[in-house]
PDB file of C-alpha atoms in Angstrom:
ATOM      1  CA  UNK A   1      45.971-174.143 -48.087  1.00  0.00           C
ATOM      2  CA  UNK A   2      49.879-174.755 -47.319  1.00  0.00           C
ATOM      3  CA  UNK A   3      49.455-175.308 -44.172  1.00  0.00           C
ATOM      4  CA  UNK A   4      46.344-177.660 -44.619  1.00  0.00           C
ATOM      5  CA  UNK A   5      48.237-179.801 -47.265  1.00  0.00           C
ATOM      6  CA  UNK A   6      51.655-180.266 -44.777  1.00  0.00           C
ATOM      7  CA  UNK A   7      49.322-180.894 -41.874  1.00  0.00           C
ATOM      8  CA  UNK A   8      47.723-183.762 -43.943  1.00  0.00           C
ATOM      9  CA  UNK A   9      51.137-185.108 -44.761  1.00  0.00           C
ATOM     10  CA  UNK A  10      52.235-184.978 -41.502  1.00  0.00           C
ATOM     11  CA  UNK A  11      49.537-187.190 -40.498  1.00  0.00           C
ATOM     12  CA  UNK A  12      50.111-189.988 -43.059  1.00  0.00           C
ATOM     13  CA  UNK A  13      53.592-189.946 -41.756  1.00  0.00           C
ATOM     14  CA  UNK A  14      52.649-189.962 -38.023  1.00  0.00           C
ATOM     15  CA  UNK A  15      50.213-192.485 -39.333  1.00  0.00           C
ATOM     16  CA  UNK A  16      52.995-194.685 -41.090  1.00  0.00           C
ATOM     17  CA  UNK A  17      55.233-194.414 -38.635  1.00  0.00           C
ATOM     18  CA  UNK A  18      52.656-195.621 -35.732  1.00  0.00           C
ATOM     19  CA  UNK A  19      52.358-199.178 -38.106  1.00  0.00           C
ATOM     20  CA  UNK A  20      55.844-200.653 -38.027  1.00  0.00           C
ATOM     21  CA  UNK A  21      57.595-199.466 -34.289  1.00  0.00           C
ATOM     22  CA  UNK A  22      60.371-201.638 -34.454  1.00  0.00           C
ATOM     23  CA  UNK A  23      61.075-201.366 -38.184  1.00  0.00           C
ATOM     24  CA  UNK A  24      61.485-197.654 -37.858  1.00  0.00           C
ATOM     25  CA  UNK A  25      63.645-198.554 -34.445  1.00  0.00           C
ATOM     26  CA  UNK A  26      65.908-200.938 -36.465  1.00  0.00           C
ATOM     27  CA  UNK A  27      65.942-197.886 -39.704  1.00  0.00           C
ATOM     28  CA  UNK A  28      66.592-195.720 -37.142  1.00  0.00           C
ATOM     29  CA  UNK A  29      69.831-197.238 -35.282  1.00  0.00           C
ATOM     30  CA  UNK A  30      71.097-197.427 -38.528  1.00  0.00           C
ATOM     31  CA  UNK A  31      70.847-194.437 -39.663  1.00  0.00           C
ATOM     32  CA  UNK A  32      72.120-192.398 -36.060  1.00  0.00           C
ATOM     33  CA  UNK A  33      74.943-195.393 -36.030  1.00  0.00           C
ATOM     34  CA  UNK A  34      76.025-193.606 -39.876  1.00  0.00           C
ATOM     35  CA  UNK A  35      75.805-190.051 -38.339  1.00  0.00           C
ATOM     36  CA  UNK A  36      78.005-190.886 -35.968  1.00  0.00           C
ATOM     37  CA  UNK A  37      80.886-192.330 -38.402  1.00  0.00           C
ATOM     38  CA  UNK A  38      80.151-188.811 -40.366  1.00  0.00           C
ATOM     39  CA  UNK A  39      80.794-186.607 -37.273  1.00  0.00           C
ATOM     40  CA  UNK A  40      83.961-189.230 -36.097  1.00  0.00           C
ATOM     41  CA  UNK A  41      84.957-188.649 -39.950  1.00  0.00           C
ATOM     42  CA  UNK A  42      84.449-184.551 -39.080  1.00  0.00           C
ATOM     43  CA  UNK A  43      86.266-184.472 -36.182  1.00  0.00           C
ATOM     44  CA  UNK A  44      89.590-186.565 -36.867  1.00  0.00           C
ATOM     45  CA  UNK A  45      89.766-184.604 -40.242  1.00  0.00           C
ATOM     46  CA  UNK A  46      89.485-180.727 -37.458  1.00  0.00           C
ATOM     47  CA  UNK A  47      91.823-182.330 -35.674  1.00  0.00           C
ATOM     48  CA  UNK A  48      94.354-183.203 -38.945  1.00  0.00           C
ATOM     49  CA  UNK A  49      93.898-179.352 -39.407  1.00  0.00           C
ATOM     50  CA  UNK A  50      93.746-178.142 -36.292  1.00  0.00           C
ATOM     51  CA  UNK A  51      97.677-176.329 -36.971  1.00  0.00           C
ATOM     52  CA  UNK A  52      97.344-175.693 -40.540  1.00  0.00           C
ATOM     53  CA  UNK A  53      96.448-172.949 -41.379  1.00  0.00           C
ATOM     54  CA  UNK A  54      94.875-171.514 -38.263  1.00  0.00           C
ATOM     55  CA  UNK A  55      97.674-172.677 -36.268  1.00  0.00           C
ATOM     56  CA  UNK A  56      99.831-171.027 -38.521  1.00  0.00           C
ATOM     57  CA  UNK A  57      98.095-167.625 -38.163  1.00  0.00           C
ATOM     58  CA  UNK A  58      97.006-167.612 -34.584  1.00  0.00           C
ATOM     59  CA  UNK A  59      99.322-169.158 -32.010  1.00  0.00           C
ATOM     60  CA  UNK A  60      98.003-172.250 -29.875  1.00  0.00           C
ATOM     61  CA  UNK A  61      98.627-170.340 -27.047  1.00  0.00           C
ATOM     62  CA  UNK A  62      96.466-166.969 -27.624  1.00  0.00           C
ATOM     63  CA  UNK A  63      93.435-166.422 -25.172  1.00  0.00           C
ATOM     64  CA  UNK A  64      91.030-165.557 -28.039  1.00  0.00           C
ATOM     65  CA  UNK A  65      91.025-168.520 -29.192  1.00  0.00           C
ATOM     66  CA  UNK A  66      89.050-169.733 -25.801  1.00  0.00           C
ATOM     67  CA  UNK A  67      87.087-166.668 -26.275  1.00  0.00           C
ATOM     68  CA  UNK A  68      85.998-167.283 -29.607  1.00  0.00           C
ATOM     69  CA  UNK A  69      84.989-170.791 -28.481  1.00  0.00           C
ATOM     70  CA  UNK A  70      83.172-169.145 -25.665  1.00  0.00           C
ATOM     71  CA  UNK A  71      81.107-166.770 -27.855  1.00  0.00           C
ATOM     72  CA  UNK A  72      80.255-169.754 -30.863  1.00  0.00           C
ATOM     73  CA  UNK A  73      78.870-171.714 -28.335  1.00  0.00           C
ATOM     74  CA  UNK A  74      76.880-168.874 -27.544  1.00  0.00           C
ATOM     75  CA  UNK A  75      75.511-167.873 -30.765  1.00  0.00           C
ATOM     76  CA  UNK A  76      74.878-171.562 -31.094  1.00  0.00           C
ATOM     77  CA  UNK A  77      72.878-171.896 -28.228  1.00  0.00           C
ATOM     78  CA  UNK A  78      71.017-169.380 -28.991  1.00  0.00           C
ATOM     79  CA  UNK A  79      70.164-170.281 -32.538  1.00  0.00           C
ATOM     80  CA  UNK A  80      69.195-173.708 -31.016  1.00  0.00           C
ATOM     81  CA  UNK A  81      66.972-171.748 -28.580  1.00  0.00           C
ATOM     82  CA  UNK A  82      65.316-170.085 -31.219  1.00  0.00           C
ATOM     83  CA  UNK A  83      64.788-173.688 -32.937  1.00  0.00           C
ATOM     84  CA  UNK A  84      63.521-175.212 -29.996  1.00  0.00           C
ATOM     85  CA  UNK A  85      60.888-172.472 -29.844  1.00  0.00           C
ATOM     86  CA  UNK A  86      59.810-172.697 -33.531  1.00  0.00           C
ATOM     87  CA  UNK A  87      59.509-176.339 -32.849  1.00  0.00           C
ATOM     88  CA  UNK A  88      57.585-176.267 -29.977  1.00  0.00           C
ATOM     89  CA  UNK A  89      55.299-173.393 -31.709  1.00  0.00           C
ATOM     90  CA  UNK A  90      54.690-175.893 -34.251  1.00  0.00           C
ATOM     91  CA  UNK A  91      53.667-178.875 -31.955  1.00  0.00           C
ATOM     92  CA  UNK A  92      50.435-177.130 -31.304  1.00  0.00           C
ATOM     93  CA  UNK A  93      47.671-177.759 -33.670  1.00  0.00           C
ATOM     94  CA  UNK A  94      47.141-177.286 -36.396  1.00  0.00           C
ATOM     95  CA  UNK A  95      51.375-176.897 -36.973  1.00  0.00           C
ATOM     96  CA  UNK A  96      52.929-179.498 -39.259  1.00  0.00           C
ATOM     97  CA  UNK A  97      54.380-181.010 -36.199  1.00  0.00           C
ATOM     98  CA  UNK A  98      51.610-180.861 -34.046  1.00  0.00           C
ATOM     99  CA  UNK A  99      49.521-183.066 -36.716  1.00  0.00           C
ATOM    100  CA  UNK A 100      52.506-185.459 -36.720  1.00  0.00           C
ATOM    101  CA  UNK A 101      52.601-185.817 -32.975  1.00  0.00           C
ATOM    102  CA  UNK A 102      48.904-186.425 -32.918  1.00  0.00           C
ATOM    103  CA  UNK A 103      48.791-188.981 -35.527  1.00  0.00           C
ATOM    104  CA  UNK A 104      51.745-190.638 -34.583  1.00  0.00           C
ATOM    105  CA  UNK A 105      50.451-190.801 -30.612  1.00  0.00           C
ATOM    106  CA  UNK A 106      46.859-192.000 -31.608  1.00  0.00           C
ATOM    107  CA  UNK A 107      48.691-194.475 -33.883  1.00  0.00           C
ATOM    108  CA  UNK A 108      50.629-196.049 -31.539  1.00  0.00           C
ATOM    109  CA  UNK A 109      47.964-196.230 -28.568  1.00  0.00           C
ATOM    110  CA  UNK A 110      45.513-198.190 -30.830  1.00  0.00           C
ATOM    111  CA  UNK A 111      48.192-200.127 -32.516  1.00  0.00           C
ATOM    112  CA  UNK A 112      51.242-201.172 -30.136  1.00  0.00           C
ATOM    113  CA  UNK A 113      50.834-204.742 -28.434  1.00  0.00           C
ATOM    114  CA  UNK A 114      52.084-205.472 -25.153  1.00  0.00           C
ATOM    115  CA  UNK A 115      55.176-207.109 -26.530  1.00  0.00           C
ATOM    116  CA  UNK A 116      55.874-204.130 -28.142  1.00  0.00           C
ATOM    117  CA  UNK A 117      55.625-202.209 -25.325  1.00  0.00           C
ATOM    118  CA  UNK A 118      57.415-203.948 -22.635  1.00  0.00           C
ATOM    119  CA  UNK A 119      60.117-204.362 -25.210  1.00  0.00           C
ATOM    120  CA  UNK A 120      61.078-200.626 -25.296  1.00  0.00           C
ATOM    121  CA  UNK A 121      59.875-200.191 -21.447  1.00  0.00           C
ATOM    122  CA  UNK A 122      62.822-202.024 -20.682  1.00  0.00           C
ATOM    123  CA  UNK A 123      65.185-199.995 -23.278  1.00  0.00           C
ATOM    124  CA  UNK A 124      64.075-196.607 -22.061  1.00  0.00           C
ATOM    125  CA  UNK A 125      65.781-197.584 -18.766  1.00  0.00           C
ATOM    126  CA  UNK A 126      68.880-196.304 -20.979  1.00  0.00           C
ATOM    127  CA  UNK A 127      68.299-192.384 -20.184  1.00  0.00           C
ATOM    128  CA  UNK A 128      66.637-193.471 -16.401  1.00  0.00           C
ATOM    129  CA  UNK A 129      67.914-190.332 -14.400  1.00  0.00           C
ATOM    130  CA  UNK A 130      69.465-192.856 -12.048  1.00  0.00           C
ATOM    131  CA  UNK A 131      71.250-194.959 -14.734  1.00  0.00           C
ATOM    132  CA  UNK A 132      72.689-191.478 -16.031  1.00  0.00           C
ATOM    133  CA  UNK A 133      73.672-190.117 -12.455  1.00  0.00           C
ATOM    134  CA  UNK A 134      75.495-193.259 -12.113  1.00  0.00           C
ATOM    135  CA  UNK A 135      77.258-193.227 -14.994  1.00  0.00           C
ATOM    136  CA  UNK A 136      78.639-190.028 -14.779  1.00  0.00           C
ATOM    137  CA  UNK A 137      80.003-189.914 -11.332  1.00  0.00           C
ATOM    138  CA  UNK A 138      81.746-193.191 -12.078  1.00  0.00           C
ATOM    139  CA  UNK A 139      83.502-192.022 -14.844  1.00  0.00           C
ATOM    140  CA  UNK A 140      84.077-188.301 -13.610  1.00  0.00           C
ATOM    141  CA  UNK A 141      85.774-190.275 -10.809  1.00  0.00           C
ATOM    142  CA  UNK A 142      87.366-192.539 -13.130  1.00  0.00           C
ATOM    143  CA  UNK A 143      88.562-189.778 -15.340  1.00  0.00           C
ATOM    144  CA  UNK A 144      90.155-187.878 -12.359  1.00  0.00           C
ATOM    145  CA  UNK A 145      92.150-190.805 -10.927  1.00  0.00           C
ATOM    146  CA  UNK A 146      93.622-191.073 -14.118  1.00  0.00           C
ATOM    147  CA  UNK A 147      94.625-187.244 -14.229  1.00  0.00           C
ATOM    148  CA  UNK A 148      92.601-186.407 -17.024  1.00  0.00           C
ATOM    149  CA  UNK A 149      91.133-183.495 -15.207  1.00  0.00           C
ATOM    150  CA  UNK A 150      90.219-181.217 -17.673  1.00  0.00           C
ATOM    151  CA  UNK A 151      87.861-184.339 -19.764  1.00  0.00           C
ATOM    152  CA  UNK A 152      86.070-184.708 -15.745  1.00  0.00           C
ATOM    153  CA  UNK A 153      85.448-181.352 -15.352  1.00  0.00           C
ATOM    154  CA  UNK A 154      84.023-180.801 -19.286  1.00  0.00           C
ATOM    155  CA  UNK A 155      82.413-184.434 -18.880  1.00  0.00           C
ATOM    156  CA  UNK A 156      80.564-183.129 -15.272  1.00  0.00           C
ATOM    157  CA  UNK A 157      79.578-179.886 -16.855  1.00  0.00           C
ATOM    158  CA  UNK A 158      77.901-181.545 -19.864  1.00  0.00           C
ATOM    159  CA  UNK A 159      75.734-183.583 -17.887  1.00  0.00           C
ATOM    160  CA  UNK A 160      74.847-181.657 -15.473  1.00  0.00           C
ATOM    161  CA  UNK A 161      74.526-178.140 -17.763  1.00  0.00           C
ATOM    162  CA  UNK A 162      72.003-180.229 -19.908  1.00  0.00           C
ATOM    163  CA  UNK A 163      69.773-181.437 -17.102  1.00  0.00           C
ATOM    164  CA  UNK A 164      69.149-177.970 -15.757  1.00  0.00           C
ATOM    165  CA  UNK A 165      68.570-176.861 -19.155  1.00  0.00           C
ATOM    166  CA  UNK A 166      65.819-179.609 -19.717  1.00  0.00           C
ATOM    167  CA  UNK A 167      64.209-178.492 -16.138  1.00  0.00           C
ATOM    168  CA  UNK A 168      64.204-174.803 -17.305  1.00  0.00           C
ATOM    169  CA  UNK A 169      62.921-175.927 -20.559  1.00  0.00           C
ATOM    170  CA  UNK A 170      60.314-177.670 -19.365  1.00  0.00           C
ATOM    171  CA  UNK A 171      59.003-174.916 -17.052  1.00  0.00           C
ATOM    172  CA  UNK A 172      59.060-172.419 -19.412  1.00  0.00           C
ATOM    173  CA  UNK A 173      57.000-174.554 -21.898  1.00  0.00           C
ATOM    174  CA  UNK A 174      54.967-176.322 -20.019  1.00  0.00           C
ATOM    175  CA  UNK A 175      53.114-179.081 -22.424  1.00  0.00           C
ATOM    176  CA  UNK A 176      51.472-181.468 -21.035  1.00  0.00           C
ATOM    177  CA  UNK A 177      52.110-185.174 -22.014  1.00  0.00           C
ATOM    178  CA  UNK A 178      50.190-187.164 -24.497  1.00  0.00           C
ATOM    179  CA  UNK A 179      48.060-189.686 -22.486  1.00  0.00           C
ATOM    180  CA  UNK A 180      49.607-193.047 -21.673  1.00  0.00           C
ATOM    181  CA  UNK A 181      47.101-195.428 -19.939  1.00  0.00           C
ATOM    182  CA  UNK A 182      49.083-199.189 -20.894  1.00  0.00           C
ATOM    183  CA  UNK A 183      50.067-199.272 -17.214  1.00  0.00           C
ATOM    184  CA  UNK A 184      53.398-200.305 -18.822  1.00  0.00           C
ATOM    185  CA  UNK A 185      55.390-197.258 -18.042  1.00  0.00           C
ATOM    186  CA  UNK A 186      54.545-194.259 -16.101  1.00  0.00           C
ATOM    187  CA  UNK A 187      56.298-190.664 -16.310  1.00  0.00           C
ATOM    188  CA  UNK A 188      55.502-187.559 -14.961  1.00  0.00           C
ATOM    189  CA  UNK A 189      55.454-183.765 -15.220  1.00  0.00           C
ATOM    190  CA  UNK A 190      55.928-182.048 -18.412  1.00  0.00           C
ATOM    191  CA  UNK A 191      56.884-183.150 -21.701  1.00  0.00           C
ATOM    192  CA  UNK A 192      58.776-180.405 -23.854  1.00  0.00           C
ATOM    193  CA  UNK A 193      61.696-181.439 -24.039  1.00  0.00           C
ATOM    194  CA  UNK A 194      62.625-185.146 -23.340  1.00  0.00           C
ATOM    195  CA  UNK A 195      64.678-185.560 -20.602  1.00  0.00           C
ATOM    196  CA  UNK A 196      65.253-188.940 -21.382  1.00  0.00           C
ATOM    197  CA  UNK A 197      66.357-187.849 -25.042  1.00  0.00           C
ATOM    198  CA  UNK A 198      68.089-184.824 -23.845  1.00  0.00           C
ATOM    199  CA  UNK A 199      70.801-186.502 -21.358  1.00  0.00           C
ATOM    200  CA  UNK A 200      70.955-189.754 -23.244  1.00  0.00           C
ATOM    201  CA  UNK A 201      72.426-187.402 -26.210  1.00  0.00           C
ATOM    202  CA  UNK A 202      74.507-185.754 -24.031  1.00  0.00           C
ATOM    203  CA  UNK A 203      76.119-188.990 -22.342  1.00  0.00           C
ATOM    204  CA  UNK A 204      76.466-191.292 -25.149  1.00  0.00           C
ATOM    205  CA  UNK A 205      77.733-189.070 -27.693  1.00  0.00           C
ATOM    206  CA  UNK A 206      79.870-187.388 -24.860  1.00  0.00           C
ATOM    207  CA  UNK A 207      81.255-191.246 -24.212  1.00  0.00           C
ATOM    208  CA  UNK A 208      82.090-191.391 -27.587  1.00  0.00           C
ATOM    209  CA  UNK A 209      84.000-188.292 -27.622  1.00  0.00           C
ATOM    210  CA  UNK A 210      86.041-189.921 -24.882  1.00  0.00           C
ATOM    211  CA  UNK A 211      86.626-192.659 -26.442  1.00  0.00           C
ATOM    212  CA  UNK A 212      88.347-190.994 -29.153  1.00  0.00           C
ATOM    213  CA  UNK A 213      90.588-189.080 -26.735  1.00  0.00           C
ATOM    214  CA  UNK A 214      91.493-191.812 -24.481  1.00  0.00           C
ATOM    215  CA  UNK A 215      91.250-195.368 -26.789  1.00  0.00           C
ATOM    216  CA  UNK A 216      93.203-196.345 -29.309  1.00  0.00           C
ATOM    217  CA  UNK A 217      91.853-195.673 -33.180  1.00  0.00           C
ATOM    218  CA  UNK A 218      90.310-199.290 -33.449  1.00  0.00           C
ATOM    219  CA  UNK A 219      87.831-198.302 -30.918  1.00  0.00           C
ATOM    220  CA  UNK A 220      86.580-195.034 -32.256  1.00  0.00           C
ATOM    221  CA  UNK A 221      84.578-196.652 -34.891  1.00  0.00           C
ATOM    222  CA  UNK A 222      82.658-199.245 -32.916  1.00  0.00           C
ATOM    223  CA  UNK A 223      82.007-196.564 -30.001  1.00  0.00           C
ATOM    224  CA  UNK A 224      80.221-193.815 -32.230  1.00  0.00           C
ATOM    225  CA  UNK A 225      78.173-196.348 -33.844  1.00  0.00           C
ATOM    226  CA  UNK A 226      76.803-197.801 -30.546  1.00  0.00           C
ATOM    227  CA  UNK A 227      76.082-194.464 -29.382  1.00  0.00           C
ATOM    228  CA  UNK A 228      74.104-193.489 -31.854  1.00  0.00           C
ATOM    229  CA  UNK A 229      72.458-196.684 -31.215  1.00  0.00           C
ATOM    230  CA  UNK A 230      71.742-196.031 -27.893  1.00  0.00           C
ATOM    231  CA  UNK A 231      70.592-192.258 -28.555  1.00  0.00           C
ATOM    232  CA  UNK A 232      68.041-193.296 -31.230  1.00  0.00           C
ATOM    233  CA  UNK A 233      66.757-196.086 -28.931  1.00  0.00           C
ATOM    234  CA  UNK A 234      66.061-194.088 -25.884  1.00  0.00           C
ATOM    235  CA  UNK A 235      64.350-191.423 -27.997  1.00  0.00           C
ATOM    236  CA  UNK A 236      61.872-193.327 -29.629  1.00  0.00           C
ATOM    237  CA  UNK A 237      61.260-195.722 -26.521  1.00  0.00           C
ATOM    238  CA  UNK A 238      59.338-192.651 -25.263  1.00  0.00           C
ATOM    239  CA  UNK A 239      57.644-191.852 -28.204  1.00  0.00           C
ATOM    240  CA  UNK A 240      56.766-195.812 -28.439  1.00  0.00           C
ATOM    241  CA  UNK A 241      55.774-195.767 -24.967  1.00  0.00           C
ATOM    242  CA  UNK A 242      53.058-192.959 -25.270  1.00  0.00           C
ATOM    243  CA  UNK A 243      54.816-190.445 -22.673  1.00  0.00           C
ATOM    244  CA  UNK A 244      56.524-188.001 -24.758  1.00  0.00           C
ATOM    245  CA  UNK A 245      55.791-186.678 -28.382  1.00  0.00           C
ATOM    246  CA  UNK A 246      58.109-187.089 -31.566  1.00  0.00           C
ATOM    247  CA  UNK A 247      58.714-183.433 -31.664  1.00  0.00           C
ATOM    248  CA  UNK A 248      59.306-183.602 -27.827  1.00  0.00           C
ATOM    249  CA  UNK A 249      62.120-185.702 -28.531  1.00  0.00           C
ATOM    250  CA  UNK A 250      63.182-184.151 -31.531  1.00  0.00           C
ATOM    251  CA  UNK A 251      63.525-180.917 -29.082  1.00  0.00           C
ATOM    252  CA  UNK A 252      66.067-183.156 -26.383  1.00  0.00           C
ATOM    253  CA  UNK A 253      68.115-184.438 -29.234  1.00  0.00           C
ATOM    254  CA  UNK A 254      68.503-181.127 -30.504  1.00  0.00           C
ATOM    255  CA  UNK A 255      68.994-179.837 -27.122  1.00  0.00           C
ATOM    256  CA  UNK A 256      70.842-182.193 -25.632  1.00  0.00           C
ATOM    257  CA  UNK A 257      73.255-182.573 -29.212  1.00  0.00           C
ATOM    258  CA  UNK A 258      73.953-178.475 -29.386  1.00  0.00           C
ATOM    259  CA  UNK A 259      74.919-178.794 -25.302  1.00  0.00           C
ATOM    260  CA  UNK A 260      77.145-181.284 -25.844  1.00  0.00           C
ATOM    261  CA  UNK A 261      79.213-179.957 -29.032  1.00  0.00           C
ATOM    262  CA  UNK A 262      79.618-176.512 -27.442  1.00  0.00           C
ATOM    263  CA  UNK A 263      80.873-178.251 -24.397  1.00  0.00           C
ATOM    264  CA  UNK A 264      83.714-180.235 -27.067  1.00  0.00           C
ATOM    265  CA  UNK A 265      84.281-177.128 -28.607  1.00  0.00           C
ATOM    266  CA  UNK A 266      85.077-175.220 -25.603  1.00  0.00           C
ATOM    267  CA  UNK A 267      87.149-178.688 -24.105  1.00  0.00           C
ATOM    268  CA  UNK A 268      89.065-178.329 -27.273  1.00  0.00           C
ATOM    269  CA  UNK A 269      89.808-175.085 -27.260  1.00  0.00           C
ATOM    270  CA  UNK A 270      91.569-175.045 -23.949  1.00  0.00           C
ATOM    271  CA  UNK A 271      93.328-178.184 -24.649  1.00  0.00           C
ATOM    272  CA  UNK A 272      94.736-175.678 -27.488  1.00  0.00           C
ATOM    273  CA  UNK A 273      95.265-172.914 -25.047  1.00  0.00           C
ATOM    274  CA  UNK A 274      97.222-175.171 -23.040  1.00  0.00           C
ATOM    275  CA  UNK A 275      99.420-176.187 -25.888  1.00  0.00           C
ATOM    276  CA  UNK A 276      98.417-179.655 -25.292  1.00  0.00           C
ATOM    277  CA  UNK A 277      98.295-181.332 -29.290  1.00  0.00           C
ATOM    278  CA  UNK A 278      95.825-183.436 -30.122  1.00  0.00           C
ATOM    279  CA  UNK A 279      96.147-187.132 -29.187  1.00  0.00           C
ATOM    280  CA  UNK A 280      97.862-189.313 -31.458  1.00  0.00           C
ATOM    281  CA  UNK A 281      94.615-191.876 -31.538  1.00  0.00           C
ATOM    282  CA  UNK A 282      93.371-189.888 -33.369  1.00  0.00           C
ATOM    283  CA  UNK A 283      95.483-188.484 -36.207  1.00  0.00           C
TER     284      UNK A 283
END
């Protein structure tokens, strides 16, 4: 009876959400554009206690402290493996999620004009393998110039750690995509996770980590808020767009956002190691 009663819920959500695409695009920039200033809020206020007390107790030099980064990340991938399967458990009907996607898809196919479409057809270009393969060997090459070694290398191994993630993701899942017969945009292969959602996540919040590192403290604010922007867009182009699910990209965000903070965490940690203090931007 639970489950009936969710599932029904679900799909007046999926149902709701299907009516008003680029309302729930605009509510949705908004809202990733706050999480952003909450996690820039989190992360300047680590970095104000980044000596006090820990520093205090455990010297910024000790090798643990890499090795504890190591084995958090760890543990957190795994719990977000673990999440990722529940998820995609509960795509399939009759799961809570699996009535959402449904509704949501049907919603969308019968409702979405051609405006509509070609609108976010052009914004999903954002997470375009191409457009992301681009961007990150021009600023890995930027960032090395510039002797910031140790940001290229982390920056290199986000990307490309989260892409062969998504591949072995996909392969191990192996659900099919819901149909998409607009002729507006075409994707192929299989669906769980997004890839689009997945590396989008990874680069623009990852650019926005940068930017705090490297810019001065006027342009931390204005970077994590178009980031989010351009996260939330590229995710729900696809599910606008008929060729991925909402739990799909629910599963690249979560993917792609748990690859990316283990990478920071580790980065941070052997910026620590190094004895190198945080930068002054950002105090």
């Amino acid at each position: 009876m639970t489950t009936t009663s969710s599932a029904l819920t679900a799909t007046d959500i999926g149902a709701l959400l299907a009516q008003h695409p680029l309302g729930w695009w605009m509510a949705g920039v908004l809202s990733f554009a706050l999480l952003g200033s909450v996690a820039l809020t989190g992360l300047r206020r680590l970095r104000q206690h980044a000596g006090a007390p820990l520093g205090r107790m455990f010297p910024a030099q000790a090798r643990w402290v890499l090795v504890a980064a190591m084995a958090t990340s760890a543990c957190t991938l795994a719990l977000a493996g673990a999440a990722l399967a529940e998820l995609a458990e509960s795509g399939r009907a009759p799961g809570t999620w699996g009535a959402l996607d449904d509704a949501l898809a049907a919603g969308l196919q019968a409702q979405a004009s051609a405006a509509v479409l070609q609108w976010f057809a052009t914004l999903t270009h954002l997470g375009d393998t191409w457009v992301l393969t681009a961007l990150a060997l021009g600023v890995a090459a930027l960032l090395w110039l510039r002797r910031h070694r140790l940001l290229a290398t982390g920056w290199l191994v986000a990307m490309a750690g989260n892409g062969a993630l998504t591949k072995v993701l996909k392969r191990l899942f192996e659900r099919v995509r819901p149909e998409h017969t607009h002729g507006i945009a075409e994707a192929s292969g299989y669906s769980f996770p997004s890839g689009h959602s997945s590396a989008s996540m990874v680069a623009y919040a990852m650019l926005a980590y940068l930017a705090t590192r490297l810019l001065p403290r006027a342009w931390h604010l204005p970077a994590v808020v178009l980031a989010g922007a351009l996260i939330f867009t590229t995710g729900w182009s696809r599910v606008v767009l008929h060729v991925h699910y909402a739990s799909d990209v629910l599963a690249g965000w979560l993917l792609g956002g748990t690859w990316m903070v283990c990478t920071v965490l580790i980065m941070e940690s052997v910026s620590r190691w190094r004895g190198a203090a945080p930068p002054a931007t950002c105090r």
